CSV table of C-alpha atoms in Angstrom, one decimal:
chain,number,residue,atom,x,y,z
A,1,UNK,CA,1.0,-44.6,-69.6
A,2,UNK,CA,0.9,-47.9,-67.6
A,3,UNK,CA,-1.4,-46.7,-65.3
A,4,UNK,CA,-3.9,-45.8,-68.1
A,5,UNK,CA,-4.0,-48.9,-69.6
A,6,UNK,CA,-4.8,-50.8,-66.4
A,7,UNK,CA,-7.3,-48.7,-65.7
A,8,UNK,CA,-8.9,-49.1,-69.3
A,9,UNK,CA,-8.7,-52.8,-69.1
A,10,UNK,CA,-10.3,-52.9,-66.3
A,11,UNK,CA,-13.4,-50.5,-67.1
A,12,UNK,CA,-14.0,-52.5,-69.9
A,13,UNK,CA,-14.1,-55.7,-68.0
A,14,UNK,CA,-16.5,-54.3,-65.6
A,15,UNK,CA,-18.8,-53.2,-68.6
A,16,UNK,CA,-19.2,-56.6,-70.1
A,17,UNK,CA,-20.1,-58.0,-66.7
A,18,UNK,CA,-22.4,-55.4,-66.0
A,19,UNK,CA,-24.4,-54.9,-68.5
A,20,UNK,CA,-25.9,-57.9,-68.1
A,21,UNK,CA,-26.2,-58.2,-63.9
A,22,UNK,CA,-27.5,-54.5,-63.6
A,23,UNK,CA,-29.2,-51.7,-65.4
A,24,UNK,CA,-27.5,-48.8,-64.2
A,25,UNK,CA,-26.0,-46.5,-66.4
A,26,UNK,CA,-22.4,-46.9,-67.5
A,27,UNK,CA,-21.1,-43.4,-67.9
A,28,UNK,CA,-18.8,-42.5,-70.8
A,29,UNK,CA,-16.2,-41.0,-68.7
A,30,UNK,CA,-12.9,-42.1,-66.8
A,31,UNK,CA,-14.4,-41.9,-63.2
A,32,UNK,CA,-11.0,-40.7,-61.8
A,33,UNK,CA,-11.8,-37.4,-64.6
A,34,UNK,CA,-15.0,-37.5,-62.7
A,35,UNK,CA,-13.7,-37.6,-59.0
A,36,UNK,CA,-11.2,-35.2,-59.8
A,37,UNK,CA,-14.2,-32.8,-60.8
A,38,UNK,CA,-16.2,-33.4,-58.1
A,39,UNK,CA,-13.6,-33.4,-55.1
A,40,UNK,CA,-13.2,-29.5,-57.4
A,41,UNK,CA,-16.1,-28.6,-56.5
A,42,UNK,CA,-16.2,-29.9,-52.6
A,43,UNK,CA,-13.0,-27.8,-52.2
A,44,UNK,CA,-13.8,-25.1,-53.7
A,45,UNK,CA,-16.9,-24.7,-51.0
A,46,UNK,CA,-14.4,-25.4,-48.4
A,47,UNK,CA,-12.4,-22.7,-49.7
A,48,UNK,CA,-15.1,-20.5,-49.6
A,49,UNK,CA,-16.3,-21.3,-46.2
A,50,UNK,CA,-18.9,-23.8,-46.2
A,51,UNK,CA,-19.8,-25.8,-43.2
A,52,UNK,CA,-18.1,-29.7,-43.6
A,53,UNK,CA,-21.8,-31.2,-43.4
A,54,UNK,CA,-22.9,-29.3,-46.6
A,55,UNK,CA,-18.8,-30.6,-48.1
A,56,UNK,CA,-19.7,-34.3,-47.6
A,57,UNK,CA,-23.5,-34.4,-48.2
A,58,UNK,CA,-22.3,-32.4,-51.8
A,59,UNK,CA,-19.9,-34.9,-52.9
A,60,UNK,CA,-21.6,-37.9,-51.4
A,61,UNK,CA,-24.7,-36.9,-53.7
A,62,UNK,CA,-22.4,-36.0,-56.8
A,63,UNK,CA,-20.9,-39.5,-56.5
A,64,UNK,CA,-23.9,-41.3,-56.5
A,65,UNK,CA,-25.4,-39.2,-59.2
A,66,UNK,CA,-22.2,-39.9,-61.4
A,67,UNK,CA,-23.5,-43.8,-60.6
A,68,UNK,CA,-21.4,-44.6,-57.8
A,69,UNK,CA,-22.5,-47.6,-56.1
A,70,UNK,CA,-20.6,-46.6,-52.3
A,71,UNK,CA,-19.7,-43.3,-51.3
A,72,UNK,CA,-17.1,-42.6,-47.6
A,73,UNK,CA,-16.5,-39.0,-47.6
A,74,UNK,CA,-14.4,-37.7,-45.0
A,75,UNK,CA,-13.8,-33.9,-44.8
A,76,UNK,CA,-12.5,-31.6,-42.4
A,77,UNK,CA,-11.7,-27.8,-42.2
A,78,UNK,CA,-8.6,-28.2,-44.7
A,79,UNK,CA,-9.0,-31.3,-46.5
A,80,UNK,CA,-11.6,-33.5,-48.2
A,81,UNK,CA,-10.9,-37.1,-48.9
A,82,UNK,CA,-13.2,-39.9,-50.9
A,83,UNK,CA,-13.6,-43.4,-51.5
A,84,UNK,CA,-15.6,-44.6,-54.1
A,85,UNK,CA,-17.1,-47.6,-55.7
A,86,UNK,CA,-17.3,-46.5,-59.5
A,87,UNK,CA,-20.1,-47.6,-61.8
A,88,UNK,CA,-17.8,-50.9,-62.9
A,89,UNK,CA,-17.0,-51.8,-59.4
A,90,UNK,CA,-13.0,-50.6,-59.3
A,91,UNK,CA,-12.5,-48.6,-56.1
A,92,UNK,CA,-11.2,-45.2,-56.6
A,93,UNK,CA,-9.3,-42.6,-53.3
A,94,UNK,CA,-8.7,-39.3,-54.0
A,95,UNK,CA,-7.8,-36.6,-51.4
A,96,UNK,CA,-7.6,-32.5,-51.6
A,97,UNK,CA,-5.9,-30.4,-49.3
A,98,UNK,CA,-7.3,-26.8,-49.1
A,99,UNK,CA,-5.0,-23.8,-49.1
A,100,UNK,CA,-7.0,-21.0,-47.9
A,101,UNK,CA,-10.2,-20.2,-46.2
A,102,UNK,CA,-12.3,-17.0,-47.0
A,103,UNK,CA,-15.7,-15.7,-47.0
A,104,UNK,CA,-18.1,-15.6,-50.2
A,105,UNK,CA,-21.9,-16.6,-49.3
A,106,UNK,CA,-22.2,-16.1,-53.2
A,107,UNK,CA,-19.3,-18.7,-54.4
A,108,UNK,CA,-21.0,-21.5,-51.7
A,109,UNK,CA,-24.1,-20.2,-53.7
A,110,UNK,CA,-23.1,-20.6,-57.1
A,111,UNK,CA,-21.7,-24.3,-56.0
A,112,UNK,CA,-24.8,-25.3,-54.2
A,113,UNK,CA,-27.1,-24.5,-57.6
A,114,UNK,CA,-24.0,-26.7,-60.0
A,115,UNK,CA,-24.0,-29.6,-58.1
A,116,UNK,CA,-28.3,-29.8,-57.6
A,117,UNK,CA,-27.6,-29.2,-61.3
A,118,UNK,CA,-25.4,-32.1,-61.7
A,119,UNK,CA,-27.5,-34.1,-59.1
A,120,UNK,CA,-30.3,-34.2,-61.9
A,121,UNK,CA,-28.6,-34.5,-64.5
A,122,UNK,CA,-24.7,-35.6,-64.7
A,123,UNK,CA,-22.8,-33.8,-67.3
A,124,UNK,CA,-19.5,-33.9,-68.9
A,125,UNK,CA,-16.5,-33.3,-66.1
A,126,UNK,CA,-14.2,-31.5,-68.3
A,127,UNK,CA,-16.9,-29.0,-68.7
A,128,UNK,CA,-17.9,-29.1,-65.7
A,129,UNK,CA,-14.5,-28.3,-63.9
A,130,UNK,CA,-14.0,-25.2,-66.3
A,131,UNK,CA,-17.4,-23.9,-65.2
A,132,UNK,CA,-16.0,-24.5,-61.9
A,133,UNK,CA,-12.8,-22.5,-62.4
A,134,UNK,CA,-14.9,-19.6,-63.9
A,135,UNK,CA,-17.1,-19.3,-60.8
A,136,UNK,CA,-14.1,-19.0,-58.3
A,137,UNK,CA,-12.5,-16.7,-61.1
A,138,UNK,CA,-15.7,-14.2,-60.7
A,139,UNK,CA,-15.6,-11.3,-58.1
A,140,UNK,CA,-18.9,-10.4,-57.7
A,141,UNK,CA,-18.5,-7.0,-55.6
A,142,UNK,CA,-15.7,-4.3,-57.2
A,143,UNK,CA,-12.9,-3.3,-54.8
A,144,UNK,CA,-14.6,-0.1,-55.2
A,145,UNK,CA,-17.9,-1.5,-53.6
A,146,UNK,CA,-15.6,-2.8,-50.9
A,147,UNK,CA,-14.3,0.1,-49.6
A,148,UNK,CA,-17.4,2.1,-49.8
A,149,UNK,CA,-19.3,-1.2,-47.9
A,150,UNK,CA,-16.5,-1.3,-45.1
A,151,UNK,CA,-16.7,2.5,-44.5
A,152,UNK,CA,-20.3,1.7,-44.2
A,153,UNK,CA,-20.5,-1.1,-41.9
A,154,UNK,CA,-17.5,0.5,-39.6
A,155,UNK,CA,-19.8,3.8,-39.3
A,156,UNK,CA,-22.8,2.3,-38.6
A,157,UNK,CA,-21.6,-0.2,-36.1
A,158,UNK,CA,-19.8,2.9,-34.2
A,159,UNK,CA,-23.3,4.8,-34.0
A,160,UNK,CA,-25.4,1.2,-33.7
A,161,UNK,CA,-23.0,0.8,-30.1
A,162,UNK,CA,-23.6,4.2,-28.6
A,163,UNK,CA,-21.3,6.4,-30.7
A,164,UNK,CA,-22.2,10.0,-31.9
A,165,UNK,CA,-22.3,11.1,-35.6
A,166,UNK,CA,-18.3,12.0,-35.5
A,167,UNK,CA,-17.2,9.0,-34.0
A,168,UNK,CA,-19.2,6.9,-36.6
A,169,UNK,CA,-17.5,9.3,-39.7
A,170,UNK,CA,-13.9,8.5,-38.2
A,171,UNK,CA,-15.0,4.7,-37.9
A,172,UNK,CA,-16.2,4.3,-41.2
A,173,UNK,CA,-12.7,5.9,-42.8
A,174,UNK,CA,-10.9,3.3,-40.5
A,175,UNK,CA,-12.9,1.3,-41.8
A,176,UNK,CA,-12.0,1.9,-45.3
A,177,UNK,CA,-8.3,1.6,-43.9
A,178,UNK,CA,-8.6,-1.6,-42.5
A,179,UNK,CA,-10.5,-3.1,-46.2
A,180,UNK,CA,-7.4,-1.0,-48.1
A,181,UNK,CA,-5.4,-3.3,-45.6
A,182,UNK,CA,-6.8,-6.6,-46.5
A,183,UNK,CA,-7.5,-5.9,-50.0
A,184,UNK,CA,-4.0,-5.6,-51.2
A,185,UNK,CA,-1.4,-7.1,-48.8
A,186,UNK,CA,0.0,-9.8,-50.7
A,187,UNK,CA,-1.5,-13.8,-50.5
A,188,UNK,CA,1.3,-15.0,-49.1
A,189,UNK,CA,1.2,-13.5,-46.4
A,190,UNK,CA,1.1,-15.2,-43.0
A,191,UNK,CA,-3.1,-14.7,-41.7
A,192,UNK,CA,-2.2,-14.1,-38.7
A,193,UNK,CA,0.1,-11.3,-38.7
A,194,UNK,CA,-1.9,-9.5,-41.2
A,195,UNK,CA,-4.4,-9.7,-38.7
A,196,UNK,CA,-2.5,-8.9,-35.6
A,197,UNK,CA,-1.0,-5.7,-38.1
A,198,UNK,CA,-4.2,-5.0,-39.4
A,199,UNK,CA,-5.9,-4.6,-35.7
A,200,UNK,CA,-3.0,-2.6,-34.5
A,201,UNK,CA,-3.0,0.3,-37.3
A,202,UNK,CA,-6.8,0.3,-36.7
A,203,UNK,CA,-6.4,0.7,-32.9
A,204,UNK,CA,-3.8,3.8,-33.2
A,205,UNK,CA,-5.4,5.2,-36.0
A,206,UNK,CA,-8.9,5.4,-33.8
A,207,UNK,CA,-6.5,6.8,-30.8
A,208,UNK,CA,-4.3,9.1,-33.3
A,209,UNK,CA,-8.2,10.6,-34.7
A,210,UNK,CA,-9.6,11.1,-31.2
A,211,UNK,CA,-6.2,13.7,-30.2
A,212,UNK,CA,-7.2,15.6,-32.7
A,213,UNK,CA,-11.1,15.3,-33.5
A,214,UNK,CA,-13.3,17.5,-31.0
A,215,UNK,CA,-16.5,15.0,-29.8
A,216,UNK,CA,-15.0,11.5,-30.3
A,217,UNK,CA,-14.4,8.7,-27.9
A,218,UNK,CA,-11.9,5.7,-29.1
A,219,UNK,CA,-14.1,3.3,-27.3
A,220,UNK,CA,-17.2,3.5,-29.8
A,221,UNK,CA,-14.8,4.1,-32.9
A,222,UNK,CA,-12.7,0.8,-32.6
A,223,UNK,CA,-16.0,-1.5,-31.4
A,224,UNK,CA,-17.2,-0.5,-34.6
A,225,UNK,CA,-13.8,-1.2,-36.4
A,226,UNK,CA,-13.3,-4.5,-34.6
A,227,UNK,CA,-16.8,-5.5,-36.0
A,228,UNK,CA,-15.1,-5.5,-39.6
A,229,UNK,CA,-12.5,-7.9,-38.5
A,230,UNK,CA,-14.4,-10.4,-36.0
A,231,UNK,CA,-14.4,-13.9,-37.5
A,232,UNK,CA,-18.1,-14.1,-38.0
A,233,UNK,CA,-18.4,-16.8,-40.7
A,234,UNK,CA,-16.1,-18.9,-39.1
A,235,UNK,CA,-17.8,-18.5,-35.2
A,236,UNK,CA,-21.2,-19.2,-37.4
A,237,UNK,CA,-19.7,-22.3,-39.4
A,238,UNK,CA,-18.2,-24.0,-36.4
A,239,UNK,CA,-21.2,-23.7,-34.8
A,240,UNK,CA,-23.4,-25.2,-37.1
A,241,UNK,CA,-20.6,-28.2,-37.9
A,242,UNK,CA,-20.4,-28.8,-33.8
A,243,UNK,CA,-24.3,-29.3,-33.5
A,244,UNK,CA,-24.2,-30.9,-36.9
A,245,UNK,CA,-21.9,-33.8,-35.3
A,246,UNK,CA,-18.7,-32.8,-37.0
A,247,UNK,CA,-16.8,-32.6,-33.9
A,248,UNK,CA,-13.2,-32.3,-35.5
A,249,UNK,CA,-13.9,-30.0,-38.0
A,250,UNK,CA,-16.1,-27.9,-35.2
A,251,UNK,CA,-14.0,-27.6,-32.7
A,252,UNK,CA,-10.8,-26.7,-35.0
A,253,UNK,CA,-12.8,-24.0,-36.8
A,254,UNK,CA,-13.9,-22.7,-33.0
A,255,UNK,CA,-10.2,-22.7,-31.8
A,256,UNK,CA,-9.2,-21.1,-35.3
A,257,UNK,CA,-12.2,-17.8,-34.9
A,258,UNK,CA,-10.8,-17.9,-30.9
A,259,UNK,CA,-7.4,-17.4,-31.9
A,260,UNK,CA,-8.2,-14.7,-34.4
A,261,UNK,CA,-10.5,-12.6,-31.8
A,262,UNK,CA,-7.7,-12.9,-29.6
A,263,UNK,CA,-5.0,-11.6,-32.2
A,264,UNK,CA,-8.0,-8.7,-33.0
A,265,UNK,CA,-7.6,-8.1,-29.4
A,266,UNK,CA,-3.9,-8.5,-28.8
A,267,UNK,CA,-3.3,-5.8,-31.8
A,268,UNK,CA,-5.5,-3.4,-30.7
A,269,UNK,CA,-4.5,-3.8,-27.2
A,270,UNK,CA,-0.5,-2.7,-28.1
A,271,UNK,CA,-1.7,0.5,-30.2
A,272,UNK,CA,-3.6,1.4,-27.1
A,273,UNK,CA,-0.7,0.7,-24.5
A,274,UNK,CA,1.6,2.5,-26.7
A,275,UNK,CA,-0.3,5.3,-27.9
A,276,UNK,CA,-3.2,5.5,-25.3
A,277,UNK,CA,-1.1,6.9,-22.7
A,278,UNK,CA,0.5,9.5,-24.8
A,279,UNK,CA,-2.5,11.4,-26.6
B,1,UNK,CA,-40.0,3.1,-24.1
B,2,UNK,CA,-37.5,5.1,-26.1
B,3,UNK,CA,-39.0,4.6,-29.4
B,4,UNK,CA,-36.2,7.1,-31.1
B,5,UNK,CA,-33.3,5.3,-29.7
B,6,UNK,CA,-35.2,2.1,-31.7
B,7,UNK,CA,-35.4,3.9,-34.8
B,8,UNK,CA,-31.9,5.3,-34.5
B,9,UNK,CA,-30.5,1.9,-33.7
B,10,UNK,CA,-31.8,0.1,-36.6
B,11,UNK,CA,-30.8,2.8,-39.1
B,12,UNK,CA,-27.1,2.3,-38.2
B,13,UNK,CA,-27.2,-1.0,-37.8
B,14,UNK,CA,-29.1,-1.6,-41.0
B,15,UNK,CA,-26.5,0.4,-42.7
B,16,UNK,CA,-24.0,-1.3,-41.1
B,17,UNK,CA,-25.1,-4.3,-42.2
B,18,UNK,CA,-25.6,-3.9,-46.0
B,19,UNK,CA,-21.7,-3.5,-45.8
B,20,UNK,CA,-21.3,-6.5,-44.2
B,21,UNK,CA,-23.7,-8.6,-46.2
B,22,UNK,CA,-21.0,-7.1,-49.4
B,23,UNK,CA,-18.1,-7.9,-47.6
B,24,UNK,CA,-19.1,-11.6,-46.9
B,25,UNK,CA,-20.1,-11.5,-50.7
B,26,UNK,CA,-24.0,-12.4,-50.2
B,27,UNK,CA,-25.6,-12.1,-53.6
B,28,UNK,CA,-26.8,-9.5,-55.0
B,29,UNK,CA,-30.3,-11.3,-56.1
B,30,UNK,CA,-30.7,-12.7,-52.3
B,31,UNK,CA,-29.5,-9.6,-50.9
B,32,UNK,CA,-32.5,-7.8,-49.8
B,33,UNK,CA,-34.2,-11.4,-48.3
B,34,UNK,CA,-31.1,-11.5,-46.1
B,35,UNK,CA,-31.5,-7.5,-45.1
B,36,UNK,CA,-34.9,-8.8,-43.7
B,37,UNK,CA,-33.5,-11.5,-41.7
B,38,UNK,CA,-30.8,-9.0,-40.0
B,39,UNK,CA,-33.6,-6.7,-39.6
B,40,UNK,CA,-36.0,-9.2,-37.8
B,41,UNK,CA,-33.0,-9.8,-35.0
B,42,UNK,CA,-31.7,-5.8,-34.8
B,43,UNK,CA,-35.1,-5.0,-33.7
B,44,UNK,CA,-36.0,-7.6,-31.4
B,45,UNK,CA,-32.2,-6.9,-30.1
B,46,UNK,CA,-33.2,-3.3,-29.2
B,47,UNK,CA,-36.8,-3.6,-27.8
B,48,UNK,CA,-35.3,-6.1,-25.5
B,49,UNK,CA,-32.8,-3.9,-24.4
B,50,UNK,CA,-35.0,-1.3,-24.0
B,51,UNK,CA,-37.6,-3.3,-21.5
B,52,UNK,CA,-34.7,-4.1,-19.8
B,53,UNK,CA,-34.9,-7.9,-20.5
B,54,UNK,CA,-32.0,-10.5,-19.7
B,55,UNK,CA,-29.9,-10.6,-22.3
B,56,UNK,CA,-29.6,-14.4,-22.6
B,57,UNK,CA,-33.3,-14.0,-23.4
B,58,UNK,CA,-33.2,-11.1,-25.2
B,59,UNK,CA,-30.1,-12.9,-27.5
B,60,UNK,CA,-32.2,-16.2,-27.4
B,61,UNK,CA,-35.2,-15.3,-28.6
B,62,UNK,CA,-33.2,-12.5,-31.4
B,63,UNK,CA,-31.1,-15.6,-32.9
B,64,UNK,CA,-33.7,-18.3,-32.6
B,65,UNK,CA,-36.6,-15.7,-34.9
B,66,UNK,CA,-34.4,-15.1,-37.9
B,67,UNK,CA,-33.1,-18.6,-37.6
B,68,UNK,CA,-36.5,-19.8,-38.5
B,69,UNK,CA,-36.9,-17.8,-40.9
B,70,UNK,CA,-33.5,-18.0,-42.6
B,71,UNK,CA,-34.6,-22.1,-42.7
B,72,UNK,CA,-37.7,-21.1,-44.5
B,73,UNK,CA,-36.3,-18.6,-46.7
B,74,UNK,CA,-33.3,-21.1,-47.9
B,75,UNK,CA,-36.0,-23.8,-48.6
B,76,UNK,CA,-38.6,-21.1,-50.2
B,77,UNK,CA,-35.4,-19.8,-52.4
B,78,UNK,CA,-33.3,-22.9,-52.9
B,79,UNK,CA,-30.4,-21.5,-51.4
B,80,UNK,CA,-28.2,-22.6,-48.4
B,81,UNK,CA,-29.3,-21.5,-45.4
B,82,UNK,CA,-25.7,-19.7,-44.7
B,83,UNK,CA,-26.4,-17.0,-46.8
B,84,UNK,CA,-29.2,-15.7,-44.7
B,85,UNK,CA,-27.9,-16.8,-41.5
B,86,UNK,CA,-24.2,-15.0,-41.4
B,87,UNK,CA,-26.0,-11.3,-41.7
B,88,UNK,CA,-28.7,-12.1,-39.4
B,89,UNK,CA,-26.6,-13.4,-36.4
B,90,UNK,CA,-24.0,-10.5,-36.9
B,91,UNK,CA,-25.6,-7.5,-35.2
B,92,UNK,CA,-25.8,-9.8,-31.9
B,93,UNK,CA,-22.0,-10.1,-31.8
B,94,UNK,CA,-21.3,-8.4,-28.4
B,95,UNK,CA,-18.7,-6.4,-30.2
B,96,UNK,CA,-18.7,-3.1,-27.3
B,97,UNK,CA,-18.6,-6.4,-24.4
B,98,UNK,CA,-15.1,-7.7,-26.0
B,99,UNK,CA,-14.3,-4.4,-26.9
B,100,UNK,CA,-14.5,-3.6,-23.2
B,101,UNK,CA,-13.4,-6.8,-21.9
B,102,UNK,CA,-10.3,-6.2,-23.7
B,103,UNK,CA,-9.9,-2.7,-22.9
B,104,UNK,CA,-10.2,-3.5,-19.1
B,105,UNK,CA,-8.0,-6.7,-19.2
B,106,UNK,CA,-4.8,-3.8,-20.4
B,107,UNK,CA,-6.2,-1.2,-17.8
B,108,UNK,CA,-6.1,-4.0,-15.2
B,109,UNK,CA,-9.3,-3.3,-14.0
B,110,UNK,CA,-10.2,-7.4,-12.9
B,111,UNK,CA,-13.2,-6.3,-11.9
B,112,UNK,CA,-14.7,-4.5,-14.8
B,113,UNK,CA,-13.0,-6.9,-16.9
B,114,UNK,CA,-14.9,-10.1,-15.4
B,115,UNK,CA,-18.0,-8.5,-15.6
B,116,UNK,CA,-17.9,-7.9,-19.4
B,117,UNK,CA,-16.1,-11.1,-20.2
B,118,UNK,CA,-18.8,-13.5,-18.4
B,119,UNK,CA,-21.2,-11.2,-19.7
B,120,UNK,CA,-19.6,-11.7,-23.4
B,121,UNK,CA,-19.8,-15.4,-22.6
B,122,UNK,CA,-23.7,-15.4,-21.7
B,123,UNK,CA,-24.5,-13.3,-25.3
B,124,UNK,CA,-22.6,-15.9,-26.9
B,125,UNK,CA,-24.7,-18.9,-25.2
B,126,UNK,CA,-27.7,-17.2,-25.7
B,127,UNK,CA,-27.1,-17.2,-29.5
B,128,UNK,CA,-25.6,-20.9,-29.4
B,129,UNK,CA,-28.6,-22.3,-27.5
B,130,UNK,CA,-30.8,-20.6,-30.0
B,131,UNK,CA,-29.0,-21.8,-32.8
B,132,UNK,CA,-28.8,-25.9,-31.6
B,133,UNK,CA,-32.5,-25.4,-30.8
B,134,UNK,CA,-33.6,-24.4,-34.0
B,135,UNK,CA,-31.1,-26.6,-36.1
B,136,UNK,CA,-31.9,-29.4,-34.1
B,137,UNK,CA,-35.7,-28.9,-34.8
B,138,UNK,CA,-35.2,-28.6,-38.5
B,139,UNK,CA,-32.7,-31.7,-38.7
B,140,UNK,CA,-35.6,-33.1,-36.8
B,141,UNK,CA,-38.0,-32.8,-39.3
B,142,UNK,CA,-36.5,-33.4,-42.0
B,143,UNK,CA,-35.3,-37.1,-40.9
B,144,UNK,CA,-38.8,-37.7,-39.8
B,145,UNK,CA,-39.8,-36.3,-43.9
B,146,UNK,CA,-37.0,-38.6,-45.0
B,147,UNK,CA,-38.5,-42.2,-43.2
B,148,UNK,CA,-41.6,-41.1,-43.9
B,149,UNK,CA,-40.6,-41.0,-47.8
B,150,UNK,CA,-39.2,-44.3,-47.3
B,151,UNK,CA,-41.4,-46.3,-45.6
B,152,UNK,CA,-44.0,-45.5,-48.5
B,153,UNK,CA,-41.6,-46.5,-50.8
């Protein structure tokens, strides 16, 4: 309660003082309400894979278009941290931590076309934040679609490398295997051992198919199952934040797709040490 | 050249990519502009391999293409450029080089397993060059757009 009314006070103050030195608009709203929405929107691109140029340029624009005066953003893979000079001249810091880090081109879409929205024309943050939630709520692709895409995509990377027709149909029901796998293992689940699980039942179950399927090779089957699971976003993302100048975030987000191609290849390794010799 | 292997090459891979393109969730309105893009680099990716081309060139010249025009497409369509870009650069992962890097690091083949892993490693700096060269250029341009906006302020 204390902390509202100190805040209050002081907006006012600023008001009276600025409405006469400058012309710029005095928004209606608490800018921490504002922040708070904005530093929403900034992770939720994280979250959903964007590079950390795109994170800082977003919220550096939003802020100035909510009539900020100075922007510092600082962002890196997991967290996203601002400083801002508000409309009245009171300083506000917020900082977000982000949980998770997935891949959804349309979510970094939908985010993009809100905050050029917003850019234009600022509108209320409560209303803004829900719109927020309700993108992030959306799945635009049923689990349905999923599987039937990841059989695709396993198959047609098994023939694309060299494989023959057979060796592409056993692929693409590994591949439906390893989407049934990442679909519905629970969140909480540590990344990296789903991973490291997910590579190893896709490496036996390539060997287990090829004992008894006449014209297969395991090779072709699990380079087009490993396709599925190579970190591609994140290789792509790091990439663009190294050249970018975002060394930090680059380099962790490089070390982060390296470590996961080697789990990929660890797991797949094991199911062909321990079941390779024996079919 | 082997004009079937082409044909046969792009199928599967085109297929393969329109599950990938739903996996990483690309939209459904900009999915067929990012089809294009991944088509543009599978093609270029297989007539090089068929001429028998370096593959540092080969994965140069198949990155830097759809690059371009993943730029001009996010600028046509408003869109950022990521959405184009992931499904473009993905049929150039080296995935049968790890594959076999990996296999012949467990067989203990050093040999073989050298071989594919520096040749792994020159893909993926063809593709990086590729990628700084036409980022660079673009970033280029548009700070030159952006003083030039200023100074005739």
């Amino acid at each position: 309660m204390c902390y509202t009314f100190v805040v209050e006070i002081s907006f006012s103050e600023g008001e009276l003082s600025m409405t006469e030195q400058i012309s710029s608009t005095v928004l209606p709203y608490d800018y921490d309400d504002v922040l708070d929405t904005i530093l929403d929107i900034g992770c939720r691109l994280l979250e959903a894979g964007a590079e950390v140029r795109r994170v800082e340029d977003t919220v550096e624009r939003l802020c100035f278009a909510y009539g900020a005066h100075d922007v510092d953003v600082f962002s890196i893979v997991v967290l996203v941290g601002v400083t801002v000079e508000g409309p009245n001249g009171d300083h506000y810091t917020q900082i977000r931590k982000v949980g998770s880090i997935g891949n959804s081109l349309v979510r970094i879409e939908k985010l993009n076309a809100l905050s050029r929205r917003l850019c234009a024309c600022p509108e209320d943050p409560w209303e803004v934040k829900d719109e927020v939630k309700r993108i992030c709520a959306k799945k635009t692709y049923s689990d349905f679609l999923m599987l039937i895409s990841a059989a695709i995509a396993a198959g047609g990377f098994a023939m694309f490398f060299g494989g023959s027709w057979t060796d592409g149909l056993v692929a693409a029901i590994i591949g439906v295997l390893i989407m049934v796998l990442s679909l519905y293992t629970p969140a909480k689940v540590n990344g990296t051992l789903k991973t490291f699980v997910t590579a190893f039942v896709a490496g036996a179950a390539a060997l287990g198919a090829c004992a008894f399927v006449p014209n297969t090779s395991p090779g072709e089957i699990m380079i087009g199952t490993i396709m599925l699971m190579i970190p591609g976003l994140a290789l792509g993302t790091s990439l663009r934040d190294l050249f970018g100048g975002d060394m930090v975030s680059g380099l962790l987000r490089f070390v982060q797709a390296s470590f996961t191609a080697a789990i990929i290849a660890a797991g797949y390794g094991l199911a062909w040490l321990t079941f390779g010799g024996v079919l | 050249m082997n004009w079937g292997q082409i044909v046969y090459g792009t199928v599967a891979c085109f297929v393969a990519l329109l599950g990938i393109a739903i996996i990483f969730d690309v939209p459904p309105k900009k999915l067929p502009w990012a089809m294009l893009g991944s088509l543009i680099s599978c093609v270029i990716m297989l007539i090089g391999d068929q001429l028998g081309i370096d593959p540092l060139i080969t994965n140069m010249a198949a990155t830097a293409l759809p690059c371009v025009y993943c730029e001009i497409m996010a600028r046509v369509l408003k869109t950022p450029t990521t959405i184009f870009m992931i499904p473009a650069l993905l049929p150039l992962v080296p995935g049968s080089r790890l594959y076999y890097t990996m296999f012949y690091l467990f067989s203990g083949e050093q040999q073989l397993f050298m071989e594919n892993m520096l040749a792994a490693v020159k893909i993926c700096t063809g593709i990086a060059m590729a990628i700084i060269v036409v980022t660079g250029a673009v970033r280029w341009i548009e700070a030159g757009k952006r003083q030039r906006a200023q100074n005739a302020r």
